PDB file of C-alpha atoms in Angstrom:
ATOM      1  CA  UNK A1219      16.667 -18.862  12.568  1.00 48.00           C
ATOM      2  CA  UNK A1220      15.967 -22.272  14.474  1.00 55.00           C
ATOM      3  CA  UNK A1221      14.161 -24.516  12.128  1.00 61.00           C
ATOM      4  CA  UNK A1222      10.850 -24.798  13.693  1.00 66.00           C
ATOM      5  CA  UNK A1223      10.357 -20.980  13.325  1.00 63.00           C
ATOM      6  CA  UNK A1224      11.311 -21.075   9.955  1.00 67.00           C
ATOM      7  CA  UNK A1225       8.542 -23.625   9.296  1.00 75.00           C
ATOM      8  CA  UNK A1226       6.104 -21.769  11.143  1.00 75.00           C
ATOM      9  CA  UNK A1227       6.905 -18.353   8.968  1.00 75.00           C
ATOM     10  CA  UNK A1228       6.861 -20.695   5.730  1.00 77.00           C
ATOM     11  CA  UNK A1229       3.675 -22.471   7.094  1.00 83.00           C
ATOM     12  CA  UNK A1230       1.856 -18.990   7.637  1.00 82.00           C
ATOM     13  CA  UNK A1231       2.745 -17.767   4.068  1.00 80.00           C
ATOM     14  CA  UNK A1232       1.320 -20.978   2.464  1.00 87.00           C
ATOM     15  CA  UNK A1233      -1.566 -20.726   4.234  1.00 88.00           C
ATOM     16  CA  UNK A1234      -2.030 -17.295   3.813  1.00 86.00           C
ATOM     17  CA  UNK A1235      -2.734 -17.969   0.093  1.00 89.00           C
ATOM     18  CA  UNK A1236      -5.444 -20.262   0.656  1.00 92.00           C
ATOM     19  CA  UNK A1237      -7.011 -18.178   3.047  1.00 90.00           C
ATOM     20  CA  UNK A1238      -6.786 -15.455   0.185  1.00 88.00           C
ATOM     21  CA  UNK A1239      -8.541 -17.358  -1.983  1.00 91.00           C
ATOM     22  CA  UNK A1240     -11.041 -18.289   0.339  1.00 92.00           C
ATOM     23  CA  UNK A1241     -11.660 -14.436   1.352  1.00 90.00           C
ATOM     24  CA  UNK A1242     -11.803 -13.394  -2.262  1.00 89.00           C
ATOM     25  CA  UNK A1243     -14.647 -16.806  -3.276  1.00 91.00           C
ATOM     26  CA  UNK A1244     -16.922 -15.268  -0.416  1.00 91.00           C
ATOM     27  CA  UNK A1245     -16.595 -11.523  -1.664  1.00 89.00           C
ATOM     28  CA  UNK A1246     -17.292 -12.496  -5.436  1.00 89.00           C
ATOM     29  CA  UNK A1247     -20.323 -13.958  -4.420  1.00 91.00           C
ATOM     30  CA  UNK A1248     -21.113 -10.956  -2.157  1.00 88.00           C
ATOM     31  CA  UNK A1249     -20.769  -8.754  -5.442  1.00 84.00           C
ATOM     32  CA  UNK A1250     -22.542 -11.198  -7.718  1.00 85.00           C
ATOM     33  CA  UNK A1251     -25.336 -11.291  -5.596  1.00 85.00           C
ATOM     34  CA  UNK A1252     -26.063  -7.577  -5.143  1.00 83.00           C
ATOM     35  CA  UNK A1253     -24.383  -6.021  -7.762  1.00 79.00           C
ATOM     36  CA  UNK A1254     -22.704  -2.954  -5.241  1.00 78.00           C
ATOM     37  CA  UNK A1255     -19.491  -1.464  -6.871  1.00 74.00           C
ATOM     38  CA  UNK A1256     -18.727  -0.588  -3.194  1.00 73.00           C
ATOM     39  CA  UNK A1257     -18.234  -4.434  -2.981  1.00 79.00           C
ATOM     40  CA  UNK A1258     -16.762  -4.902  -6.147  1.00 76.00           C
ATOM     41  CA  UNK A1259     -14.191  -2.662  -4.786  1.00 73.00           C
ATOM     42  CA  UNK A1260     -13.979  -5.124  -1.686  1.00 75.00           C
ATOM     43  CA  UNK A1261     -13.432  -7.725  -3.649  1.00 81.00           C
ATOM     44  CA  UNK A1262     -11.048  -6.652  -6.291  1.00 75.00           C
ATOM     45  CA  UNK A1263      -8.711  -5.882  -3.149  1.00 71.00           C
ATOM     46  CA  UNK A1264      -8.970  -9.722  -2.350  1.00 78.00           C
ATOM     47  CA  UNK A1265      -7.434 -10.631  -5.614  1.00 77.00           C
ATOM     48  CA  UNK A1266      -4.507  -7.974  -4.899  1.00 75.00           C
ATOM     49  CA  UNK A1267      -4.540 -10.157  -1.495  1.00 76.00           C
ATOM     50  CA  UNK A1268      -4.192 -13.492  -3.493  1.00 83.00           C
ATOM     51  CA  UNK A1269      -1.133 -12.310  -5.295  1.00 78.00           C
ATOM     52  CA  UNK A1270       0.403 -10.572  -2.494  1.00 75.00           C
ATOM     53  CA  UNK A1271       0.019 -13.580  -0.547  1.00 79.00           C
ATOM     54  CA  UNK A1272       1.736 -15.634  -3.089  1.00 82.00           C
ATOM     55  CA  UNK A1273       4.481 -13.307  -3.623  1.00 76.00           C
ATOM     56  CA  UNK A1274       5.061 -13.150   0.015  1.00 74.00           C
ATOM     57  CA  UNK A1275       5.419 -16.986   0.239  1.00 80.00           C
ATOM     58  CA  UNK A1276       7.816 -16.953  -2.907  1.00 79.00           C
ATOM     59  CA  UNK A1277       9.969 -13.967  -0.816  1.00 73.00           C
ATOM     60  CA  UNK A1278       9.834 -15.965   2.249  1.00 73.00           C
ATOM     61  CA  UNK A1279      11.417 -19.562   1.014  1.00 76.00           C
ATOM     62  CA  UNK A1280      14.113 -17.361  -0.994  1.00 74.00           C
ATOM     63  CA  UNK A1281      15.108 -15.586   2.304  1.00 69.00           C
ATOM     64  CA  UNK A1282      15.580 -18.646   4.277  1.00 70.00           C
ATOM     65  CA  UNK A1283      18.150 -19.120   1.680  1.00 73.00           C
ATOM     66  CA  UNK A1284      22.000 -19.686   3.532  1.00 73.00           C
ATOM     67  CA  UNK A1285      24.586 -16.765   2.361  1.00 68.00           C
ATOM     68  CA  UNK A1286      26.705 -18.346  -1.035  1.00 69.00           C
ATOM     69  CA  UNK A1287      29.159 -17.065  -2.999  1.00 73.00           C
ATOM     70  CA  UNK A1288      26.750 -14.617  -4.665  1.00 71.00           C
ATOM     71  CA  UNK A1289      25.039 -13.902  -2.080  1.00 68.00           C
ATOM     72  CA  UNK A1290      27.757 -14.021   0.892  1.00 65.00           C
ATOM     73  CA  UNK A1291      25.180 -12.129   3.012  1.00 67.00           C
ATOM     74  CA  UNK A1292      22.434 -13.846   2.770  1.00 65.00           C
ATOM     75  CA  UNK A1293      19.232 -12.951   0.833  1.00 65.00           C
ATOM     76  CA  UNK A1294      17.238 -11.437   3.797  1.00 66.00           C
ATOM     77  CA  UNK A1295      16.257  -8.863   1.945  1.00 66.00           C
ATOM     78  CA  UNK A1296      14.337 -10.900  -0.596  1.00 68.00           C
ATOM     79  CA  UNK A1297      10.879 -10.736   1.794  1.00 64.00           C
ATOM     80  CA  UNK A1298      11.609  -6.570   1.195  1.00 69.00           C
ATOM     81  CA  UNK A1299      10.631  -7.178  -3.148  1.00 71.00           C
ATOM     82  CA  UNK A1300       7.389  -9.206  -1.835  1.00 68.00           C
ATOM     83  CA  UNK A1301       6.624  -5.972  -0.002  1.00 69.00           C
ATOM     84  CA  UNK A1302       7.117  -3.464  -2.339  1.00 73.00           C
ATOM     85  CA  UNK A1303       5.685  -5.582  -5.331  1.00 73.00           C
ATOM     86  CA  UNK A1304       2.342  -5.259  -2.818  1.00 70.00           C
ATOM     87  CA  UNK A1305       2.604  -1.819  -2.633  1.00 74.00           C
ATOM     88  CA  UNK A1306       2.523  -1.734  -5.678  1.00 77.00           C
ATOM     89  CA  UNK A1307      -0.506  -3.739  -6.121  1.00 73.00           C
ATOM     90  CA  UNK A1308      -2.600  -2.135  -4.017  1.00 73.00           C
ATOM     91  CA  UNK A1309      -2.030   1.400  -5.657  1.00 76.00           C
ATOM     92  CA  UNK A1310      -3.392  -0.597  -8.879  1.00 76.00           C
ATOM     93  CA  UNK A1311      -6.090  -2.059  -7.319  1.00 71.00           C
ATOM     94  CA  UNK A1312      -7.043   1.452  -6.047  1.00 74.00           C
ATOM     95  CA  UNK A1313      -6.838   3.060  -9.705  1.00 77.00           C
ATOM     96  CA  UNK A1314      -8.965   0.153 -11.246  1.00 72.00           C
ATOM     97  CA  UNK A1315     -11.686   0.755  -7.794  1.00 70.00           C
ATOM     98  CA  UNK A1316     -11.982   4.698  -9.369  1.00 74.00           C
ATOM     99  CA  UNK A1317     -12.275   2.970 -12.657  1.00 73.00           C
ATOM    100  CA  UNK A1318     -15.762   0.775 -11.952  1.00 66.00           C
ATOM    101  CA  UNK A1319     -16.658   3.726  -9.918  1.00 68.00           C
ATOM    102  CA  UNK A1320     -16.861   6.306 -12.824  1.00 72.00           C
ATOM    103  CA  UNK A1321     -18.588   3.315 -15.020  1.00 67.00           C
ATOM    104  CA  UNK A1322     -21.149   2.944 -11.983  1.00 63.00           C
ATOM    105  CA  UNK A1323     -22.018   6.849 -11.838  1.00 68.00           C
ATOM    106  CA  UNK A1324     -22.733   6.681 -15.705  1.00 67.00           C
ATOM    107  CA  UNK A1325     -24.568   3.506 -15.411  1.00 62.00           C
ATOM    108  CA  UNK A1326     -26.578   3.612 -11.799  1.00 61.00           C
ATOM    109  CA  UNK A1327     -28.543   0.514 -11.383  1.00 60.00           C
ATOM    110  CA  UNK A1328     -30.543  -0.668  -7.276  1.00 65.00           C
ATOM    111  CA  UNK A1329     -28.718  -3.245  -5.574  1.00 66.00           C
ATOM    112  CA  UNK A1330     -30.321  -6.788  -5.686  1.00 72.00           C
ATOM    113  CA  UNK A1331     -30.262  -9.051  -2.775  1.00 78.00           C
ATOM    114  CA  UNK A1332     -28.398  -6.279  -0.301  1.00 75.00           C
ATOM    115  CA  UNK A1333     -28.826  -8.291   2.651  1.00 83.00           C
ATOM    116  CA  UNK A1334     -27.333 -11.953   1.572  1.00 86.00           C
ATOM    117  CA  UNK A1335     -24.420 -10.160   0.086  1.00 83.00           C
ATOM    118  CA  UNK A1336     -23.396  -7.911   3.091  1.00 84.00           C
ATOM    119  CA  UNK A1337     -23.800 -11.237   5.194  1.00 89.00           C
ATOM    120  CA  UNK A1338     -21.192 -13.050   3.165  1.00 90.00           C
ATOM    121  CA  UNK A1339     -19.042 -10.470   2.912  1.00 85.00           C
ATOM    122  CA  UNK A1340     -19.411 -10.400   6.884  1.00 88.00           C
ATOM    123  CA  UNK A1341     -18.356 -13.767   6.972  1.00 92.00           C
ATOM    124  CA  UNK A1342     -15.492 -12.881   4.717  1.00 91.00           C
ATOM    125  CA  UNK A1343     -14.500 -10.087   7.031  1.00 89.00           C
ATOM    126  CA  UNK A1344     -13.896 -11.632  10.057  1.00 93.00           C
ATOM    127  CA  UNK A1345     -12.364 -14.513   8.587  1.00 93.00           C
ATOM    128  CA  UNK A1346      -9.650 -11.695   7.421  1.00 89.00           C
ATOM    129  CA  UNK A1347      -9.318  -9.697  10.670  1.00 92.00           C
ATOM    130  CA  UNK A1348      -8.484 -13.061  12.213  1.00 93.00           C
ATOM    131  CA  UNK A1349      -5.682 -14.118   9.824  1.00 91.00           C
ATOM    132  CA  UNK A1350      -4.795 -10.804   9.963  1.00 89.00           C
ATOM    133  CA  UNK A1351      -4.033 -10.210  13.374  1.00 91.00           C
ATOM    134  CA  UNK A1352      -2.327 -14.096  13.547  1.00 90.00           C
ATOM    135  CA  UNK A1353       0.205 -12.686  10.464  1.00 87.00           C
ATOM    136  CA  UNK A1354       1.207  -9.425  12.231  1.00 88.00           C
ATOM    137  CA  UNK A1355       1.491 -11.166  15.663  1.00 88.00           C
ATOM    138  CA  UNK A1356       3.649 -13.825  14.470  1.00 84.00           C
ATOM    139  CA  UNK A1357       5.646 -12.007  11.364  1.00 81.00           C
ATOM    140  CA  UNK A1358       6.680  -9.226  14.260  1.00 80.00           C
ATOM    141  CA  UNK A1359       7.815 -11.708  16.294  1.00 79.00           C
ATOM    142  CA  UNK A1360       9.752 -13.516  13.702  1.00 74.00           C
ATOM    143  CA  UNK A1361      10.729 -10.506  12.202  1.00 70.00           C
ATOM    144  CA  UNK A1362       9.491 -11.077   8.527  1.00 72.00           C
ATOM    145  CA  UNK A1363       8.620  -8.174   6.857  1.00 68.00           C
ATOM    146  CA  UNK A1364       6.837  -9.927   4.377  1.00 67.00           C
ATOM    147  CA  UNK A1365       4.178 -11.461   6.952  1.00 76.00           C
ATOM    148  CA  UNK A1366       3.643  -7.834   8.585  1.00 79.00           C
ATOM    149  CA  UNK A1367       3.120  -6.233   5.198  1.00 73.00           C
ATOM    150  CA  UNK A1368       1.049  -9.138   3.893  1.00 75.00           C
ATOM    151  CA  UNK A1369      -1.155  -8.776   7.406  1.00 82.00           C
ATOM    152  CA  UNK A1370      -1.002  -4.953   7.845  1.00 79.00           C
ATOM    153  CA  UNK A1371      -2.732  -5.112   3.810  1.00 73.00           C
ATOM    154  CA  UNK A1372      -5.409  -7.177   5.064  1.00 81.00           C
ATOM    155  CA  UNK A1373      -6.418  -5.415   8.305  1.00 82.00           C
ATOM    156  CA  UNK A1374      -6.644  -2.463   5.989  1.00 75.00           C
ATOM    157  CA  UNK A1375      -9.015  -5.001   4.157  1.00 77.00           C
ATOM    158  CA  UNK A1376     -11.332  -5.746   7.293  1.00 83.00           C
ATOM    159  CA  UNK A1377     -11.133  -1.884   8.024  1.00 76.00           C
ATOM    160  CA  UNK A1378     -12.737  -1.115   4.696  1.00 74.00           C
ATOM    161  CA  UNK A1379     -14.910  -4.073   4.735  1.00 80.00           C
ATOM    162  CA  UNK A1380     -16.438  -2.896   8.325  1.00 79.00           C
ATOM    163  CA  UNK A1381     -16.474   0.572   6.375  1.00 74.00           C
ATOM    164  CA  UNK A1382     -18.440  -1.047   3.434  1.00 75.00           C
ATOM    165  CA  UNK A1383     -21.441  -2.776   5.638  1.00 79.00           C
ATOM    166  CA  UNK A1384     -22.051   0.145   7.366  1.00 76.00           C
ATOM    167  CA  UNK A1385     -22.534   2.356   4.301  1.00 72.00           C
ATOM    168  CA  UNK A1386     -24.653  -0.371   2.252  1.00 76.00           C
ATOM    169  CA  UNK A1387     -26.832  -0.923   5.197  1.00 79.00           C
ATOM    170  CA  UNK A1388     -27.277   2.782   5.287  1.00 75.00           C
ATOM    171  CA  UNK A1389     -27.870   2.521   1.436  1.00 73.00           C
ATOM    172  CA  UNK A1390     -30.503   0.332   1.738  1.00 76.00           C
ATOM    173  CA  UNK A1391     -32.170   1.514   4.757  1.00 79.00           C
ATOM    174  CA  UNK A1392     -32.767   5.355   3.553  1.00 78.00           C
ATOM    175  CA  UNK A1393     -32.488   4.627  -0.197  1.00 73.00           C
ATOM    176  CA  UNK A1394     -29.677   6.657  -1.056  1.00 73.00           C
ATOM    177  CA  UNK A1395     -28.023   4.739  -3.597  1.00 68.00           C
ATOM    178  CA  UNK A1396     -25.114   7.225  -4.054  1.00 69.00           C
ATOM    179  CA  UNK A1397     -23.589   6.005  -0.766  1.00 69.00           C
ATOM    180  CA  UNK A1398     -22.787   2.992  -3.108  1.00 66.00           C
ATOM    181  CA  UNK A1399     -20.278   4.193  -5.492  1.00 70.00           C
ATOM    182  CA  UNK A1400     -19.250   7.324  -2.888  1.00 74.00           C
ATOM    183  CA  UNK A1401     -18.290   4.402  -0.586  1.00 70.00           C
ATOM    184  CA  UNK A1402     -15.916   2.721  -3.380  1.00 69.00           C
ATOM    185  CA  UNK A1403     -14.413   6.379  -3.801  1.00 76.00           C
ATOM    186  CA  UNK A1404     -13.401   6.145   0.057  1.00 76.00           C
ATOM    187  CA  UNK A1405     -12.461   2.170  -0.190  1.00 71.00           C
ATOM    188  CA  UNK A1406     -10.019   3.292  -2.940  1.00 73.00           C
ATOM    189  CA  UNK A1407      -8.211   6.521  -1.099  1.00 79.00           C
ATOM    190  CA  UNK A1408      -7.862   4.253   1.641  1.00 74.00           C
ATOM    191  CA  UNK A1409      -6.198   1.857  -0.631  1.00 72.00           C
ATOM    192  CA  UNK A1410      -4.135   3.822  -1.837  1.00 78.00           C
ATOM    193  CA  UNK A1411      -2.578   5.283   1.091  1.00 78.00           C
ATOM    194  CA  UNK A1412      -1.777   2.095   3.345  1.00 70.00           C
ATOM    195  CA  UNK A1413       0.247   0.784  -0.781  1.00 73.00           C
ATOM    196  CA  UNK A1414       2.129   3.993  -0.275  1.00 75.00           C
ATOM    197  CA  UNK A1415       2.984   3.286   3.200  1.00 71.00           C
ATOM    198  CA  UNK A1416       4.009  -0.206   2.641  1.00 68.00           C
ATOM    199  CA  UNK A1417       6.139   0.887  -0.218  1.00 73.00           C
ATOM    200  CA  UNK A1418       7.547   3.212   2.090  1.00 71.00           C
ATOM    201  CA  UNK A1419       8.659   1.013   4.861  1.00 67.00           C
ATOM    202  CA  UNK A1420       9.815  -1.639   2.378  1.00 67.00           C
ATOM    203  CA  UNK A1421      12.663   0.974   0.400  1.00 68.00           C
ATOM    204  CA  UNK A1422      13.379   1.969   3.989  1.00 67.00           C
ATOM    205  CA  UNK A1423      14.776  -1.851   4.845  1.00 64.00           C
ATOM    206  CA  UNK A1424      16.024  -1.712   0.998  1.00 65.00           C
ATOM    207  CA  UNK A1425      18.014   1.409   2.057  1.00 68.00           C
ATOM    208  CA  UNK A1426      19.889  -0.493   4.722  1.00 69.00           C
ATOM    209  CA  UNK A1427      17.824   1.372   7.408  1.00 77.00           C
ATOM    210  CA  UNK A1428      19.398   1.614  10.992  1.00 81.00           C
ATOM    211  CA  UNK A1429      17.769   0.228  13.967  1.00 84.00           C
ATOM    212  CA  UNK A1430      15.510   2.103  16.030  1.00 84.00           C
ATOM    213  CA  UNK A1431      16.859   4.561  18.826  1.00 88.00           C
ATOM    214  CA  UNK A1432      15.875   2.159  21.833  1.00 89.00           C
ATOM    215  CA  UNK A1433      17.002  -0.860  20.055  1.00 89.00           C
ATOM    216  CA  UNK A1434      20.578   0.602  19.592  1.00 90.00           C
ATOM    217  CA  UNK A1435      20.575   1.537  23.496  1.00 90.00           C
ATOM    218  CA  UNK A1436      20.111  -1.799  24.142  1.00 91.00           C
ATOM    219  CA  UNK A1437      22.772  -2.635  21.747  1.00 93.00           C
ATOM    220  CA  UNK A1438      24.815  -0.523  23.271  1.00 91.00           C
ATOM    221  CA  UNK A1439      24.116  -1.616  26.443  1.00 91.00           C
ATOM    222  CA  UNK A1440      24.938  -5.313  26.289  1.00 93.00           C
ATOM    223  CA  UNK A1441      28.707  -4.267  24.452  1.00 93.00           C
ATOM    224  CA  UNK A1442      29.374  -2.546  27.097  1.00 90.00           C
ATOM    225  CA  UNK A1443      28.337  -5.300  29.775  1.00 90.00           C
ATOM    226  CA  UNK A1444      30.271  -7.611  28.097  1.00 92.00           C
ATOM    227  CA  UNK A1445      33.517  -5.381  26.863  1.00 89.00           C
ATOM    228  CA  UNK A1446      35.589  -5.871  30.086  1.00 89.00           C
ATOM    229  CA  UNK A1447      39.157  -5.259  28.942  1.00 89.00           C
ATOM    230  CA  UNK A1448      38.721  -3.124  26.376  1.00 91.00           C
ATOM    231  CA  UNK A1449      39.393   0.518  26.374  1.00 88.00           C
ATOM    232  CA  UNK A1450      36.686   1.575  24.515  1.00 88.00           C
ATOM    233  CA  UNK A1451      33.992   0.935  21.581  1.00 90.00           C
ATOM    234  CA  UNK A1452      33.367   3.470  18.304  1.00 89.00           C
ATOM    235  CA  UNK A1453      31.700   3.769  15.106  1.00 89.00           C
ATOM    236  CA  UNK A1454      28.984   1.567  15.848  1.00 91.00           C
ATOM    237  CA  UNK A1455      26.827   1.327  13.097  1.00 91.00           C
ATOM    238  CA  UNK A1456      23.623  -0.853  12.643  1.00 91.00           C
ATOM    239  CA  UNK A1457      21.395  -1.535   9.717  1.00 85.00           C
ATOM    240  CA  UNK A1458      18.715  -4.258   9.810  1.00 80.00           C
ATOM    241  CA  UNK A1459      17.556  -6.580   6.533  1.00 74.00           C
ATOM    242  CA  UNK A1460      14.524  -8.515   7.035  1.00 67.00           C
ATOM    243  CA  UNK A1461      15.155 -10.915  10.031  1.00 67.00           C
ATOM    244  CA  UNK A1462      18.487 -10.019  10.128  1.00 77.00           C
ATOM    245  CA  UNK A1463      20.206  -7.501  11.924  1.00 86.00           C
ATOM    246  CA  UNK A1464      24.051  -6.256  11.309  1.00 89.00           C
ATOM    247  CA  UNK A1465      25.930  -4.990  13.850  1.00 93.00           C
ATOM    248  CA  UNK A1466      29.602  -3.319  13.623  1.00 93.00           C
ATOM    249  CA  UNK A1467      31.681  -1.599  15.604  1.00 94.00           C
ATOM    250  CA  UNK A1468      35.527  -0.521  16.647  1.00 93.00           C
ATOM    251  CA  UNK A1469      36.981  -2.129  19.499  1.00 93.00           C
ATOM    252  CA  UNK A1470      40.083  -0.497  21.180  1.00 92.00           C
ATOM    253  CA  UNK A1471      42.154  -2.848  23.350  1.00 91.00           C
ATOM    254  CA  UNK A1472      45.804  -2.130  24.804  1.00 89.00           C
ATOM    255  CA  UNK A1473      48.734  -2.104  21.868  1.00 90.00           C
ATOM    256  CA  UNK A1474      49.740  -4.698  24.206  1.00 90.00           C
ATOM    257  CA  UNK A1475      47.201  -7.135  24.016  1.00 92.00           C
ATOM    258  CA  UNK A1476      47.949 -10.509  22.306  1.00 92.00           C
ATOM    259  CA  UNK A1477      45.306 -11.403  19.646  1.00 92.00           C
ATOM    260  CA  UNK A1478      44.029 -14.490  21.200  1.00 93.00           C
ATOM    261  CA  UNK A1479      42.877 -12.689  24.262  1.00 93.00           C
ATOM    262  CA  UNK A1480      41.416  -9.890  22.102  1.00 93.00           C
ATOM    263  CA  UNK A1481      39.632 -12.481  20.490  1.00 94.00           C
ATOM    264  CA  UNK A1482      38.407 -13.504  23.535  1.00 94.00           C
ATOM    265  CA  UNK A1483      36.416 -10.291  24.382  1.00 94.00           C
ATOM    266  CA  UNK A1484      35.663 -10.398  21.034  1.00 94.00           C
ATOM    267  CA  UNK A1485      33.361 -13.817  21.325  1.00 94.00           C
ATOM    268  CA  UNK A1486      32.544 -12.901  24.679  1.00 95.00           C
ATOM    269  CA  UNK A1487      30.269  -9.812  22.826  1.00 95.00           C
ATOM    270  CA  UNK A1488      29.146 -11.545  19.843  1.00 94.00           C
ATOM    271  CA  UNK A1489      27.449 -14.445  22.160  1.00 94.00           C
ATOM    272  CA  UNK A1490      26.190 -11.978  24.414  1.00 94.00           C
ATOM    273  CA  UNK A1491      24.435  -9.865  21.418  1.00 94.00           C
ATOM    274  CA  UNK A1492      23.609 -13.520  20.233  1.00 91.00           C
ATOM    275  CA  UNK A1493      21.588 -14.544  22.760  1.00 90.00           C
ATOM    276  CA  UNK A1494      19.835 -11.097  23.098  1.00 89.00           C
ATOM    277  CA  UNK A1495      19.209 -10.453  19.555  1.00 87.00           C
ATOM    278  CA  UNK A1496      17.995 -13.200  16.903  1.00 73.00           C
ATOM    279  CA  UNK A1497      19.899 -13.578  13.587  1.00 77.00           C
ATOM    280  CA  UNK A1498      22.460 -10.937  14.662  1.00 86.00           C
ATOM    281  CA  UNK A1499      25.393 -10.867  12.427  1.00 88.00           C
ATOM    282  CA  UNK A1500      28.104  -8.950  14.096  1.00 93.00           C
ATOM    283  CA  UNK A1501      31.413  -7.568  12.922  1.00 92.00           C
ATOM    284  CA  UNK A1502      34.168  -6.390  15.318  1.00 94.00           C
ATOM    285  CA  UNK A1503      37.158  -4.493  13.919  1.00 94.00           C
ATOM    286  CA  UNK A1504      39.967  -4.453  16.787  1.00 93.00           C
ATOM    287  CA  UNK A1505      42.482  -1.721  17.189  1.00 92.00           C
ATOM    288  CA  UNK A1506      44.982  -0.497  19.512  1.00 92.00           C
ATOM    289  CA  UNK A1507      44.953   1.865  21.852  1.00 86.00           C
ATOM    290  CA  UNK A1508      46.427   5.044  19.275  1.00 84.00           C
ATOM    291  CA  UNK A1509      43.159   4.589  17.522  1.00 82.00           C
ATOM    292  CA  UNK A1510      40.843   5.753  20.766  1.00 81.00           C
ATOM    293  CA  UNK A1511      38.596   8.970  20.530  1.00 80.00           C
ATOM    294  CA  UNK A1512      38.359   8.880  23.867  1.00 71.00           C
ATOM    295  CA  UNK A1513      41.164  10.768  25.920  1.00 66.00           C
ATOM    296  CA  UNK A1514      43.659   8.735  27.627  1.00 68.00           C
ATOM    297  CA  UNK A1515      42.367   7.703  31.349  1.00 59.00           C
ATOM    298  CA  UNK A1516      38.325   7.564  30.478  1.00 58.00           C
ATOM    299  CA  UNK A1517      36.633   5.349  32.940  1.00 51.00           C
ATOM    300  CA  UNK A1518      32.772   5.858  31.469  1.00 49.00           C
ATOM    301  CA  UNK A1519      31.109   3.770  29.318  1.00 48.00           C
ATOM    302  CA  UNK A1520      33.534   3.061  26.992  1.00 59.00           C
ATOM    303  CA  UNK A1521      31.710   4.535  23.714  1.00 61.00           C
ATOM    304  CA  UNK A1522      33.001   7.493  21.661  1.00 49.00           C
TER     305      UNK A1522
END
């Protein structure tokens, strides 16, 4: 990755962190002020958000790591441990939620001040969905897992903060009071379903997951726009970790062929899947013509 992205990634997660801590100042006060376990709830997510955040910047600088002898592949997959440690997290964070909940329905007591604290948690909220939206955007782009799963956790934050005002403004307009703690119940279901689905899609990149169907096309695609003199291309096989993705395949040139000019077609694909594909790592394994699955005389797309 060129440097200046990196910096930007790094940059995001650092800042991410303060913003955290920012987010999670305004929602104490929001709960200190009125009291609502719905916003306790709110606000014990921030904290998961703090950590996270950290976790993810921790992941991040360890990625960006060059391949060593240990680690002769590089240590892409370090931003996948930030994502499932969240996961994690936020299935805690849902369990302690149904904890203050059960506390509040033994010990029911009127919110104080309902108004001032839904207004700073208002603030809070859009401050999230803002920093939010700017972590996907750019972690997608940059493919960084950790950045996606460190903004996809806060959207679902801003989600069940809109979720939140709406029920305590009902609360305090008709007087039902139970909306309160019912409203924690629903904060912490939602919780903890988006931790299981970031858990999810981080063992999926730990599992050496394949690309998707119309990013191997495309793969596929630019081998064989570049392949000219070969016979034919096999046993491609993909698998992505973090911003890298791994490419390898079987290329079947002539028995004839001297090595230097299969090397040639060789380079000519890599720095055509190069400039198509960032942080592509691509392996080629050449073999003569006896090796083919093909028959003999095949004048299609060379793929088997």
């Amino acid at each position: 990755m060129k440097a200046a992205a990196r910096q930007k990634v790094a940059s995001l997660a650092f800042w991410s962190i303060i913003v955290a801590c920012v987010v999670l100042g305004l929602k104490l006060v929001a709960w200190y002020v009125t009291g609502s376990v719905a916003l306790y709830s709110d606000a014990l997510e921030s904290i998961v958000n703090v950590i996270a955040s950290a976790a993810a910047y921790w992941a991040i600088q360890v990625s960006y790591k060059p391949a060593d002898q240990d680690h002769p592949f590089g240590h892409h997959k370090a931003e996948y441990f930030s994502a499932v440690l969240e996961g994690v997290l936020i299935v805690l964070a849902a369990l302690l939620i149904l904890n203050e909940v059960w506390w509040s329905w033994q010990h029911p007591a009127p919110l104080e001040q309902p108004w001032t604290g839904l207004a700073i948690n208002g603030v809070a909220t859009v401050i999230n969905a803002v920093w939010a939206l700017t972590l996907i955007r750019t972690g997608r782009s940059e493919k960084s897992p950790a950045l996606v799963a460190d903004g996809r956790h806060i959207m679902t934050d801003v989600a069940t903060s809109v979720g939140v005002f709406i029920g305590l403004a009902g609360a305090v307009l008709t007087g039902w009071q139970v909306l309160d703690p019912a409203l924690a119940v629903i904060v912490a279901l939602n919780i903890l379903w988006q931790g299981w689905h970031v858990i999810g899609s981080s063992m999926n990149g730990l599992m050496d997951r394949a690309v998707d169907t119309q990013e191997h096309i495309r793969i596929r695609d630019i081998i064989s726009a570049n392949c000219k003199g070969a016979l034919e291309v096999h046993d491609l096989k993909t698998r992505i970790a973090g911003r890298a993705t791994f490419i390898e395949f079987h290329l079947v040139v002539d028995a004839d062929m001297s090595v230097g000019a299969s090397h040639v077609i060789c380079d000519r694909i890599e720095d055509a899947l190069q400039a198509e594909i960032p942080s592509v790592r691509v392996i080629i394994h050449v073999e003569p013509d006896d090796e083919a699955k093909l028959p003999k005389g095949t004048t299609a797309v060379p793929f088997a």
